[in-house]
Amino acid sequence: MVRYMECQKNHAAHLGGHVLDGCGEFMPAGEEGTPLALKCAACDCHRNFHRREAEVGSSTAATPTPTPPPPQPSSTTPNCYISFANNNNISKPTVIRPQPRAPVMMAFGGGAAAESSSEDQAAAAQFAEQYGVSKKRFRTKFTQGQKDKMTEFADRIGWRIQKQDESELQRFCQEVGVKRQVFKVWLHNNKQAKTAKQKHETKVYKHLLDYGRATFHGIYKDISKKKKGRRAF
């Protein structure tokens, strides 16, 4: 069984830095067998950018997916060619700049890929980002009523969508007015936040419980000492 865990794409590669998006696990953006199945619905990155884990028997072997090395920042200016149409007039040189090269298409995954494959599309998107073509990510805004209903529905299904929940999920999304894929992304993001919050609350509760026990034992000892002192008189 193969799982794809956290995203390892370097979003600051074109700046010579190293920035990750924080996506903890790959979640396909479409049904199995479609091009969107290789795209993460949470971080919008290709599946090959996520760390690959292959389970063999009872042991788990983690195989990190190599990411393209960040380009080294160049301290030199682009090459320019200067030609002089007339040697007697050197005050007005004609500057001829080289034509920009087309982005190189790279295939991820180790095998030959077709021109229209999703691997090439992901590589093209990466190089387009490095060449200054930015892609704005649309962020959906929910009303408080939608948030409450989605939280209630997520609690009912255990914050995990099973195959038997697909029909109920479809009805719920139509009722609330939220797209099915948008709800899946919301569920994925808030599940991690909810888990972290529960761990923090459990830690605080345990600390308060230990403090309460220590305080109770201290008060009990003081009362016992006072009772013994009264009996002595």
Coordinates of N, CA and C in Angstrom, one line a residue:
M1 N 0.9 -1.2 0.0 CA 0.0 0.0 0.0 C 0.9 1.2 0.0
V2 N 0.6 2.2 -0.8 CA 1.4 3.4 -1.0 C 0.6 4.6 -0.5
R3 N 1.2 5.4 0.3 CA 0.6 6.7 0.8 C 1.5 7.8 0.5
Y4 N 0.9 9.0 0.3 CA 1.6 10.2 0.0 C 1.4 11.2 1.2
M5 N 2.4 11.5 1.9 CA 2.3 12.3 3.1 C 2.5 13.8 2.8
E6 N 3.4 14.5 3.6 CA 3.5 15.9 3.6 C 4.1 16.4 2.2
C7 N 3.7 17.6 1.9 CA 4.2 18.2 0.6 C 5.6 18.8 0.8
Q8 N 6.5 18.5 -0.1 CA 7.9 18.9 0.0 C 8.2 19.9 -1.1
K9 N 7.2 20.6 -1.7 CA 7.5 21.5 -2.8 C 8.1 22.8 -2.2
N10 N 9.2 23.3 -2.8 CA 9.8 24.5 -2.3 C 9.2 25.7 -3.1
H11 N 8.4 26.5 -2.5 CA 7.7 27.6 -3.1 C 8.6 28.8 -3.3
A12 N 9.8 28.8 -2.7 CA 10.8 29.9 -2.8 C 12.0 29.5 -3.6
A13 N 11.9 28.5 -4.4 CA 13.0 28.0 -5.2 C 13.6 29.1 -6.1
H14 N 12.7 29.9 -6.7 CA 13.1 30.9 -7.7 C 13.8 32.0 -7.0
L15 N 13.7 32.1 -5.6 CA 14.4 33.2 -4.9 C 15.6 32.6 -4.2
G16 N 15.9 31.4 -4.4 CA 17.0 30.8 -3.7 C 16.8 30.4 -2.3
G17 N 15.5 30.4 -1.8 CA 15.2 30.1 -0.5 C 14.5 28.7 -0.4
H18 N 13.9 28.5 0.8 CA 13.3 27.2 1.0 C 12.0 27.4 1.9
V19 N 10.8 27.3 1.2 CA 9.6 27.6 1.9 C 8.6 26.5 1.6
L20 N 8.0 25.8 2.6 CA 7.0 24.8 2.4 C 5.6 25.3 2.7
D21 N 4.6 24.7 2.1 CA 3.2 25.2 2.4 C 2.5 24.6 3.6
G22 N 3.1 23.6 4.2 CA 2.6 23.0 5.5 C 1.5 22.0 5.3
C23 N 1.3 21.6 4.0 CA 0.3 20.5 3.8 C 0.8 19.2 4.4
G24 N 0.0 18.5 5.2 CA 0.4 17.4 5.9 C 0.2 16.0 5.2
E25 N -0.7 16.0 4.3 CA -1.0 14.7 3.6 C -1.7 15.0 2.3
F26 N -1.4 14.2 1.3 CA -1.9 14.3 -0.1 C -3.4 13.9 -0.1
M27 N -4.2 14.7 -0.7 CA -5.6 14.4 -0.8 C -6.0 14.7 -2.3
P28 N -6.4 13.6 -3.0 CA -6.7 13.8 -4.5 C -7.8 14.8 -4.7
A29 N -7.7 15.6 -5.7 CA -8.7 16.6 -6.0 C -9.8 16.1 -7.0
G30 N -9.7 14.9 -7.4 CA -10.7 14.3 -8.3 C -10.8 12.8 -8.1
E31 N -11.6 12.2 -8.9 CA -11.8 10.7 -8.8 C -10.7 10.0 -9.4
E32 N -10.5 8.7 -8.9 CA -9.4 7.9 -9.4 C -9.5 7.7 -10.9
G33 N -8.4 7.8 -11.6 CA -8.4 7.7 -13.0 C -8.5 8.9 -13.8
T34 N -8.8 10.1 -13.1 CA -8.9 11.4 -13.8 C -7.6 12.2 -13.6
P35 N -7.3 13.2 -14.4 CA -6.1 14.0 -14.2 C -6.0 14.7 -12.8
L36 N -7.2 15.0 -12.3 CA -7.3 15.7 -11.0 C -6.9 14.8 -9.8
A37 N -6.9 13.5 -10.1 CA -6.5 12.6 -9.0 C -5.1 12.7 -8.6
L38 N -4.2 13.3 -9.5 CA -2.8 13.5 -9.2 C -2.5 14.8 -8.6
K39 N -3.6 15.6 -8.4 CA -3.4 17.0 -7.8 C -4.0 17.0 -6.4
C40 N -3.3 17.7 -5.5 CA -3.7 17.7 -4.1 C -4.7 18.8 -4.0
A41 N -5.9 18.5 -3.4 CA -6.9 19.4 -3.2 C -6.6 20.5 -2.1
A42 N -5.7 20.1 -1.2 CA -5.4 21.0 -0.1 C -4.4 22.1 -0.5
C43 N -3.2 21.6 -1.1 CA -2.2 22.6 -1.4 C -2.0 22.9 -2.9
D44 N -2.8 22.2 -3.8 CA -2.8 22.5 -5.2 C -1.5 22.1 -5.9
C45 N -0.8 21.2 -5.3 CA 0.5 20.7 -5.8 C 0.3 19.3 -6.4
H46 N 1.2 18.9 -7.3 CA 1.2 17.5 -7.9 C 1.5 16.5 -6.8
R47 N 1.0 15.3 -7.0 CA 1.3 14.2 -6.0 C 2.7 13.9 -5.9
N48 N 3.6 14.1 -6.9 CA 5.0 13.8 -6.8 C 5.7 14.7 -5.9
F49 N 5.2 15.8 -5.5 CA 5.8 16.7 -4.6 C 5.6 16.2 -3.1
H50 N 4.7 15.3 -2.9 CA 4.5 14.7 -1.6 C 5.4 13.5 -1.3
R51 N 5.8 13.4 0.0 CA 6.7 12.3 0.4 C 5.9 11.0 0.3
R52 N 6.5 10.0 -0.4 CA 5.9 8.8 -0.7 C 6.3 7.7 0.4
E53 N 5.3 7.0 0.9 CA 5.5 6.0 1.9 C 4.9 4.7 1.3
A54 N 5.7 3.7 1.3 CA 5.3 2.4 0.8 C 5.4 1.4 1.9
E55 N 4.2 0.8 2.3 CA 4.2 -0.2 3.3 C 4.4 -1.6 2.8
V56 N 5.4 -2.3 3.3 CA 5.8 -3.6 2.9 C 5.6 -4.5 4.1
G57 N 4.6 -5.4 4.1 CA 4.3 -6.3 5.2 C 3.9 -5.5 6.4
S58 N 4.6 -5.7 7.5 CA 4.4 -5.0 8.8 C 5.2 -3.8 9.0
S59 N 6.3 -3.7 8.1 CA 7.2 -2.6 8.2 C 6.9 -1.5 7.2
T60 N 7.2 -0.3 7.5 CA 6.9 0.8 6.6 C 8.2 1.4 6.2
A61 N 8.4 1.5 4.8 CA 9.6 2.1 4.3 C 9.2 3.4 3.7
A62 N 9.8 4.5 4.1 CA 9.5 5.8 3.7 C 10.5 6.2 2.6
T63 N 10.0 6.5 1.4 CA 10.8 6.9 0.3 C 10.6 8.3 -0.1
P64 N 11.5 9.2 0.3 CA 11.2 10.6 0.0 C 11.3 10.9 -1.4
T65 N 10.3 11.7 -1.9 CA 10.3 12.0 -3.3 C 11.3 13.2 -3.6
P66 N 12.3 13.0 -4.5 CA 13.2 14.1 -4.7 C 12.5 15.3 -5.3
T67 N 12.9 16.4 -4.9 CA 12.4 17.7 -5.5 C 13.5 18.3 -6.3
P68 N 13.1 19.1 -7.3 CA 14.1 19.7 -8.2 C 14.9 20.7 -7.3
P69 N 16.2 20.7 -7.5 CA 17.1 21.6 -6.8 C 16.8 23.1 -7.1
P70 N 16.8 24.0 -6.1 CA 16.5 25.4 -6.3 C 17.5 26.0 -7.2
P71 N 17.1 26.9 -8.1 CA 18.1 27.5 -9.0 C 19.0 28.5 -8.3
Q72 N 20.2 28.5 -8.6 CA 21.2 29.4 -7.9 C 21.0 30.8 -8.4
P73 N 20.9 31.8 -7.5 CA 20.7 33.2 -8.0 C 21.9 33.7 -8.7
S74 N 21.7 34.3 -9.8 CA 22.8 34.7 -10.7 C 23.1 36.2 -10.4
S75 N 24.4 36.5 -10.2 CA 24.8 37.8 -9.9 C 25.2 38.6 -11.2
T76 N 25.1 37.9 -12.3 CA 25.5 38.6 -13.6 C 24.2 39.0 -14.3
T77 N 24.4 40.0 -15.1 CA 23.2 40.5 -15.9 C 23.0 39.6 -17.1
P78 N 21.8 39.6 -17.8 CA 21.6 38.7 -19.0 C 22.6 39.1 -20.1
N79 N 23.0 38.1 -20.9 CA 23.9 38.4 -22.0 C 23.3 39.3 -23.0
C80 N 24.0 40.3 -23.4 CA 23.6 41.3 -24.4 C 24.7 41.3 -25.5
Y81 N 24.2 41.5 -26.7 CA 25.2 41.5 -27.9 C 25.0 42.9 -28.5
I82 N 26.2 43.6 -28.6 CA 26.2 45.0 -29.1 C 26.8 45.0 -30.5
S83 N 26.1 45.5 -31.5 CA 26.7 45.6 -32.8 C 26.7 47.0 -33.2
F84 N 27.7 47.4 -34.0 CA 27.9 48.8 -34.4 C 27.7 48.8 -35.9
A85 N 26.6 49.4 -36.3 CA 26.3 49.5 -37.7 C 27.3 50.4 -38.4
N86 N 27.8 51.4 -37.8 CA 28.8 52.3 -38.4 C 29.9 52.5 -37.4
N87 N 31.1 52.2 -37.7 CA 32.2 52.3 -36.8 C 32.5 53.8 -36.4
N88 N 32.1 54.7 -37.3 CA 32.4 56.1 -37.1 C 31.4 56.7 -36.1
N89 N 30.3 56.0 -35.8 CA 29.3 56.5 -34.9 C 29.1 55.5 -33.8
I90 N 30.0 55.5 -32.8 CA 29.9 54.5 -31.7 C 29.2 55.0 -30.5
S91 N 28.6 56.2 -30.6 CA 27.8 56.7 -29.5 C 26.4 56.2 -29.4
K92 N 25.9 55.5 -30.5 CA 24.6 55.0 -30.5 C 24.6 53.5 -30.8
P93 N 25.0 52.7 -29.9 CA 25.1 51.2 -30.2 C 23.7 50.6 -30.3
T94 N 23.6 49.6 -31.0 CA 22.3 48.9 -31.2 C 22.4 47.6 -30.3
V95 N 21.5 47.5 -29.3 CA 21.5 46.4 -28.3 C 20.6 45.4 -28.8
I96 N 21.1 44.2 -29.0 CA 20.3 43.0 -29.4 C 20.2 42.0 -28.3
R97 N 19.1 41.9 -27.7 CA 18.9 40.9 -26.6 C 18.5 39.6 -27.1
P98 N 19.0 38.5 -26.5 CA 18.6 37.2 -27.0 C 17.1 36.9 -26.7
Q99 N 16.5 36.1 -27.5 CA 15.1 35.7 -27.3 C 15.0 34.8 -26.1
P100 N 14.0 35.0 -25.3 CA 13.8 34.2 -24.1 C 13.5 32.7 -24.5
R101 N 14.2 31.8 -23.8 CA 14.0 30.4 -24.0 C 12.6 29.9 -23.5
A102 N 12.1 29.0 -24.2 CA 10.9 28.4 -23.7 C 11.1 27.5 -22.5
P103 N 10.2 27.4 -21.6 CA 10.4 26.6 -20.4 C 10.6 25.1 -20.7
V104 N 11.6 24.5 -20.0 CA 11.9 23.1 -20.3 C 10.9 22.3 -19.6
M105 N 10.4 21.3 -20.3 CA 9.4 20.4 -19.8 C 10.1 19.2 -19.1
M106 N 9.7 19.0 -17.9 CA 10.3 17.9 -17.1 C 9.2 16.9 -16.7
A107 N 9.6 15.6 -16.8 CA 8.6 14.6 -16.4 C 9.0 14.0 -15.0
F108 N 8.1 14.1 -14.0 CA 8.4 13.5 -12.7 C 7.8 12.1 -12.6
G109 N 8.5 11.3 -11.8 CA 8.0 10.0 -11.6 C 8.9 8.9 -12.2
G110 N 10.0 9.3 -13.0 CA 11.0 8.4 -13.4 C 10.7 7.8 -14.7
G111 N 9.5 8.0 -15.3 CA 9.2 7.3 -16.6 C 8.9 8.3 -17.7
A112 N 8.9 7.8 -18.9 CA 8.5 8.7 -20.0 C 7.0 9.1 -20.0
A113 N 6.7 10.3 -20.2 CA 5.3 10.8 -20.1 C 4.9 11.4 -21.4
A114 N 3.6 11.3 -21.7 CA 3.1 11.9 -22.9 C 3.1 13.4 -22.7
E115 N 2.9 14.1 -23.9 CA 3.0 15.6 -23.9 C 1.8 16.2 -23.1
S116 N 0.7 15.5 -23.0 CA -0.5 16.1 -22.4 C -0.7 15.5 -21.0
S117 N 0.4 14.8 -20.4 CA 0.2 14.2 -19.1 C 0.2 15.2 -18.0
S118 N -0.4 14.8 -16.9 CA -0.5 15.7 -15.7 C 0.9 16.0 -15.2
E119 N 1.9 15.1 -15.3 CA 3.2 15.4 -14.8 C 3.8 16.6 -15.6
D120 N 3.6 16.6 -16.9 CA 4.2 17.7 -17.7 C 3.4 19.0 -17.3
Q121 N 2.2 18.9 -17.1 CA 1.4 20.1 -16.7 C 1.9 20.7 -15.4
A122 N 2.1 19.8 -14.4 CA 2.6 20.2 -13.1 C 4.0 20.9 -13.3
A123 N 4.9 20.3 -14.1 CA 6.2 20.8 -14.3 C 6.1 22.2 -15.0
A124 N 5.2 22.3 -16.0 CA 5.0 23.6 -16.7 C 4.6 24.7 -15.7
A125 N 3.7 24.3 -14.8 CA 3.2 25.2 -13.8 C 4.3 25.7 -12.9
Q126 N 5.2 24.8 -12.5 CA 6.3 25.1 -11.7 C 7.2 26.1 -12.3
F127 N 7.6 25.8 -13.6 CA 8.5 26.7 -14.3 C 7.8 28.1 -14.6
A128 N 6.5 28.1 -14.8 CA 5.8 29.3 -15.1 C 5.9 30.2 -13.8
E129 N 5.8 29.6 -12.6 CA 5.9 30.3 -11.4 C 7.3 30.9 -11.3
Q130 N 8.4 30.1 -11.7 CA 9.7 30.6 -11.6 C 10.0 31.8 -12.5
Y131 N 9.3 31.8 -13.7 CA 9.5 32.8 -14.7 C 8.6 34.0 -14.4
G132 N 8.0 34.1 -13.3 CA 7.2 35.3 -12.9 C 5.7 35.2 -13.2
V133 N 5.2 34.1 -13.6 CA 3.8 34.0 -13.9 C 3.1 33.5 -12.7
S134 N 2.4 34.4 -12.0 CA 1.8 34.0 -10.7 C 0.4 33.5 -10.9
K135 N 0.0 32.6 -10.0 CA -1.4 32.0 -10.1 C -2.0 32.3 -8.7
K136 N -3.1 33.1 -8.7 CA -3.8 33.4 -7.5 C -4.7 32.3 -7.1
R137 N -4.6 31.9 -5.9 CA -5.5 30.8 -5.4 C -6.8 31.4 -4.8
F138 N -7.9 30.9 -5.2 CA -9.2 31.4 -4.8 C -9.5 30.8 -3.4
R139 N -9.9 31.6 -2.5 CA -10.2 31.2 -1.1 C -11.7 31.4 -0.9
T140 N -12.4 30.3 -0.6 CA -13.8 30.3 -0.3 C -14.1 30.9 1.1
K141 N -15.1 31.8 1.1 CA -15.6 32.3 2.4 C -16.9 31.7 2.8
F142 N -17.0 31.2 4.0 CA -18.2 30.6 4.5 C -18.9 31.5 5.5
T143 N -20.3 31.4 5.5 CA -21.0 32.0 6.6 C -20.9 31.2 7.9
Q144 N -21.3 31.9 9.0 CA -21.2 31.2 10.3 C -22.2 30.0 10.3
G145 N -23.3 30.1 9.6 CA -24.3 29.0 9.6 C -23.7 27.9 8.8
Q146 N -23.0 28.1 7.7 CA -22.4 27.0 6.9 C -21.3 26.3 7.8
K147 N -20.5 27.1 8.5 CA -19.5 26.5 9.3 C -20.1 25.6 10.4
D148 N -21.1 26.1 11.0 CA -21.8 25.3 12.1 C -22.3 24.0 11.5
K149 N -23.0 24.1 10.4 CA -23.5 22.8 9.8 C -22.4 21.9 9.3
M150 N -21.3 22.4 8.8 CA -20.2 21.6 8.3 C -19.5 20.9 9.5
T151 N -19.4 21.6 10.6 CA -18.8 21.1 11.8 C -19.7 20.0 12.4
E152 N -21.0 20.2 12.4 CA -21.9 19.2 12.9 C -21.9 17.9 12.0
F153 N -21.8 18.1 10.7 CA -21.8 17.0 9.8 C -20.5 16.2 9.9
A154 N -19.4 17.0 10.1 CA -18.1 16.3 10.2 C -18.0 15.5 11.5
D155 N -18.6 16.0 12.6 CA -18.6 15.2 13.8 C -19.4 14.0 13.7
R156 N -20.5 14.0 12.9 CA -21.3 12.9 12.7 C -20.6 11.7 11.9
I157 N -19.8 12.1 10.9 CA -19.1 11.1 10.1 C -17.7 10.8 10.6
G158 N -17.3 11.4 11.8 CA -16.0 11.1 12.4 C -14.9 11.9 11.7
W159 N -15.1 13.0 11.0 CA -14.1 13.8 10.4 C -13.4 13.0 9.3
R160 N -14.0 12.0 8.7 CA -13.4 11.2 7.7 C -14.5 10.7 6.7
I161 N -14.3 10.9 5.4 CA -15.3 10.5 4.4 C -15.0 9.1 4.0
Q162 N -16.0 8.2 4.2 CA -15.9 6.9 3.8 C -16.7 6.7 2.5
K163 N -16.6 5.6 1.8 CA -17.3 5.4 0.5 C -18.8 5.4 0.8
Q164 N -19.2 4.8 1.9 CA -20.7 4.7 2.2 C -21.3 6.1 2.5
D165 N -20.4 7.1 2.7 CA -20.9 8.5 3.0 C -21.1 9.4 1.8
E166 N -20.7 8.8 0.6 CA -20.7 9.7 -0.6 C -22.1 10.3 -0.9
S167 N -23.1 9.4 -0.9 CA -24.5 9.9 -1.2 C -25.0 10.9 -0.2
E168 N -24.7 10.6 1.1 CA -25.1 11.6 2.1 C -24.3 12.9 2.0
L169 N -23.0 12.8 1.6 CA -22.2 14.0 1.4 C -22.8 14.8 0.3
Q170 N -23.2 14.2 -0.8 CA -23.7 14.9 -1.9 C -25.0 15.7 -1.5
R171 N -25.9 15.0 -0.8 CA -27.1 15.7 -0.3 C -26.8 16.9 0.6
F172 N -25.8 16.6 1.5 CA -25.5 17.7 2.5 C -24.9 18.9 1.7
C173 N -24.0 18.7 0.8 CA -23.4 19.8 0.0 C -24.5 20.6 -0.7
Q174 N -25.5 19.9 -1.3 CA -26.5 20.6 -2.0 C -27.4 21.4 -1.0
E175 N -27.6 20.9 0.2 CA -28.4 21.6 1.2 C -27.7 22.8 1.7
V176 N -26.4 22.7 2.0 CA -25.7 23.8 2.5 C -25.3 24.8 1.5
G177 N -25.1 24.4 0.2 CA -24.7 25.3 -0.8 C -23.2 25.4 -1.0
V178 N -22.5 24.3 -0.7 CA -21.1 24.2 -0.8 C -20.7 23.1 -1.7
K179 N -19.7 23.4 -2.6 CA -19.2 22.3 -3.5 C -18.6 21.2 -2.8
R180 N -18.8 20.0 -3.3 CA -18.3 18.8 -2.7 C -16.8 18.8 -2.4
Q181 N -16.0 19.3 -3.4 CA -14.6 19.3 -3.3 C -14.1 20.4 -2.3
V182 N -14.9 21.5 -2.3 CA -14.6 22.6 -1.3 C -14.8 22.1 0.1
F183 N -15.8 21.3 0.4 CA -16.0 20.7 1.7 C -14.9 19.8 2.1
K184 N -14.5 19.0 1.1 CA -13.4 18.0 1.4 C -12.1 18.8 1.8
V185 N -11.8 19.9 1.2 CA -10.6 20.7 1.5 C -10.8 21.3 2.9
W186 N -12.0 21.8 3.2 CA -12.3 22.4 4.5 C -12.2 21.3 5.6
L187 N -12.7 20.1 5.3 CA -12.6 19.0 6.3 C -11.2 18.6 6.5
H188 N -10.3 18.6 5.5 CA -8.9 18.2 5.6 C -8.2 19.2 6.5
N189 N -8.4 20.5 6.2 CA -7.7 21.5 7.0 C -8.1 21.6 8.4
N190 N -9.4 21.6 8.7 CA -10.0 21.7 10.0 C -9.8 20.5 10.9
K191 N -9.6 19.3 10.2 CA -9.3 18.1 11.0 C -8.0 18.2 11.7
Q192 N -7.0 18.7 11.0 CA -5.6 18.9 11.6 C -5.7 19.9 12.7
A193 N -6.4 21.0 12.5 CA -6.5 22.0 13.5 C -7.3 21.5 14.7
K194 N -8.3 20.7 14.5 CA -9.1 20.1 15.6 C -8.3 19.1 16.4
T195 N -7.4 18.3 15.7 CA -6.6 17.4 16.4 C -5.6 18.1 17.3
A196 N -5.0 19.2 16.8 CA -4.0 19.9 17.5 C -4.7 20.6 18.8
K197 N -5.9 21.1 18.6 CA -6.6 21.7 19.7 C -7.0 20.7 20.7
Q198 N -7.4 19.5 20.3 CA -7.7 18.4 21.3 C -6.5 18.0 22.1
K199 N -5.4 17.9 21.4 CA -4.1 17.5 22.2 C -3.8 18.6 23.2
H200 N -4.0 19.9 22.8 CA -3.7 21.0 23.8 C -4.6 20.9 24.9
E201 N -5.9 20.7 24.6 CA -6.9 20.7 25.7 C -6.7 19.5 26.6
T202 N -6.3 18.4 26.1 CA -6.0 17.2 26.9 C -4.8 17.5 27.8
K203 N -3.8 18.1 27.3 CA -2.6 18.4 28.1 C -3.0 19.4 29.2
V204 N -3.8 20.4 28.9 CA -4.2 21.4 29.9 C -5.1 20.7 31.0
Y205 N -6.0 19.9 30.6 CA -6.9 19.2 31.5 C -6.1 18.3 32.4
K206 N -5.1 17.6 31.9 CA -4.3 16.7 32.7 C -3.5 17.5 33.7
H207 N -3.0 18.7 33.3 CA -2.2 19.6 34.2 C -3.1 20.1 35.3
L208 N -4.3 20.5 35.0 CA -5.3 21.0 36.0 C -5.7 19.9 37.0
L209 N -5.8 18.7 36.4 CA -6.2 17.5 37.2 C -5.1 17.2 38.2
D210 N -3.9 17.2 37.8 CA -2.8 16.9 38.7 C -2.6 18.0 39.7
Y211 N -2.9 19.2 39.3 CA -2.8 20.3 40.2 C -3.9 20.2 41.3
G212 N -5.1 19.9 40.8 CA -6.2 19.7 41.8 C -6.0 18.6 42.8
R213 N -5.4 17.5 42.3 CA -5.1 16.4 43.2 C -4.1 16.8 44.3
A214 N -3.0 17.5 43.8 CA -2.0 17.9 44.7 C -2.6 18.9 45.8
T215 N -3.4 19.8 45.3 CA -4.0 20.8 46.2 C -5.0 20.1 47.2
F216 N -5.7 19.1 46.7 CA -6.6 18.3 47.6 C -5.8 17.6 48.7
H217 N -4.8 16.9 48.3 CA -4.0 16.2 49.3 C -3.3 17.1 50.3
G218 N -2.9 18.3 49.8 CA -2.3 19.3 50.8 C -3.4 19.7 51.8
I219 N -4.6 20.0 51.3 CA -5.6 20.5 52.3 C -6.0 19.3 53.2
Y220 N -6.1 18.1 52.7 CA -6.4 17.0 53.5 C -5.4 16.8 54.6
K221 N -4.1 16.9 54.3 CA -3.0 16.8 55.3 C -3.1 17.9 56.4
D222 N -3.5 19.1 55.9 CA -3.6 20.2 56.9 C -4.7 19.9 57.9
I223 N -5.9 19.4 57.4 CA -7.0 19.1 58.2 C -6.7 18.0 59.2
S224 N -5.9 17.0 58.7 CA -5.6 15.8 59.6 C -4.7 16.3 60.7
K225 N -3.7 17.2 60.4 CA -2.8 17.7 61.4 C -3.6 18.5 62.5
K226 N -4.6 19.3 62.0 CA -5.3 20.1 63.0 C -6.2 19.2 63.9
K227 N -6.7 18.1 63.3 CA -7.5 17.2 64.1 C -6.6 16.5 65.2
K228 N -5.4 16.1 64.8 CA -4.5 15.4 65.7 C -4.1 16.4 66.8
G229 N -3.9 17.7 66.5 CA -3.5 18.7 67.5 C -4.6 18.9 68.5
R230 N -5.9 18.9 68.1 CA -7.0 19.1 69.0 C -7.1 17.9 69.9
R231 N -6.9 16.7 69.4 CA -7.0 15.5 70.3 C -5.9 15.5 71.3
A232 N -4.7 16.1 71.0 CA -3.6 16.1 72.0 C -4.0 17.0 73.2
F233 N -4.8 18.0 73.0 CA -5.2 18.8 74.1 C -6.4 18.2 74.9

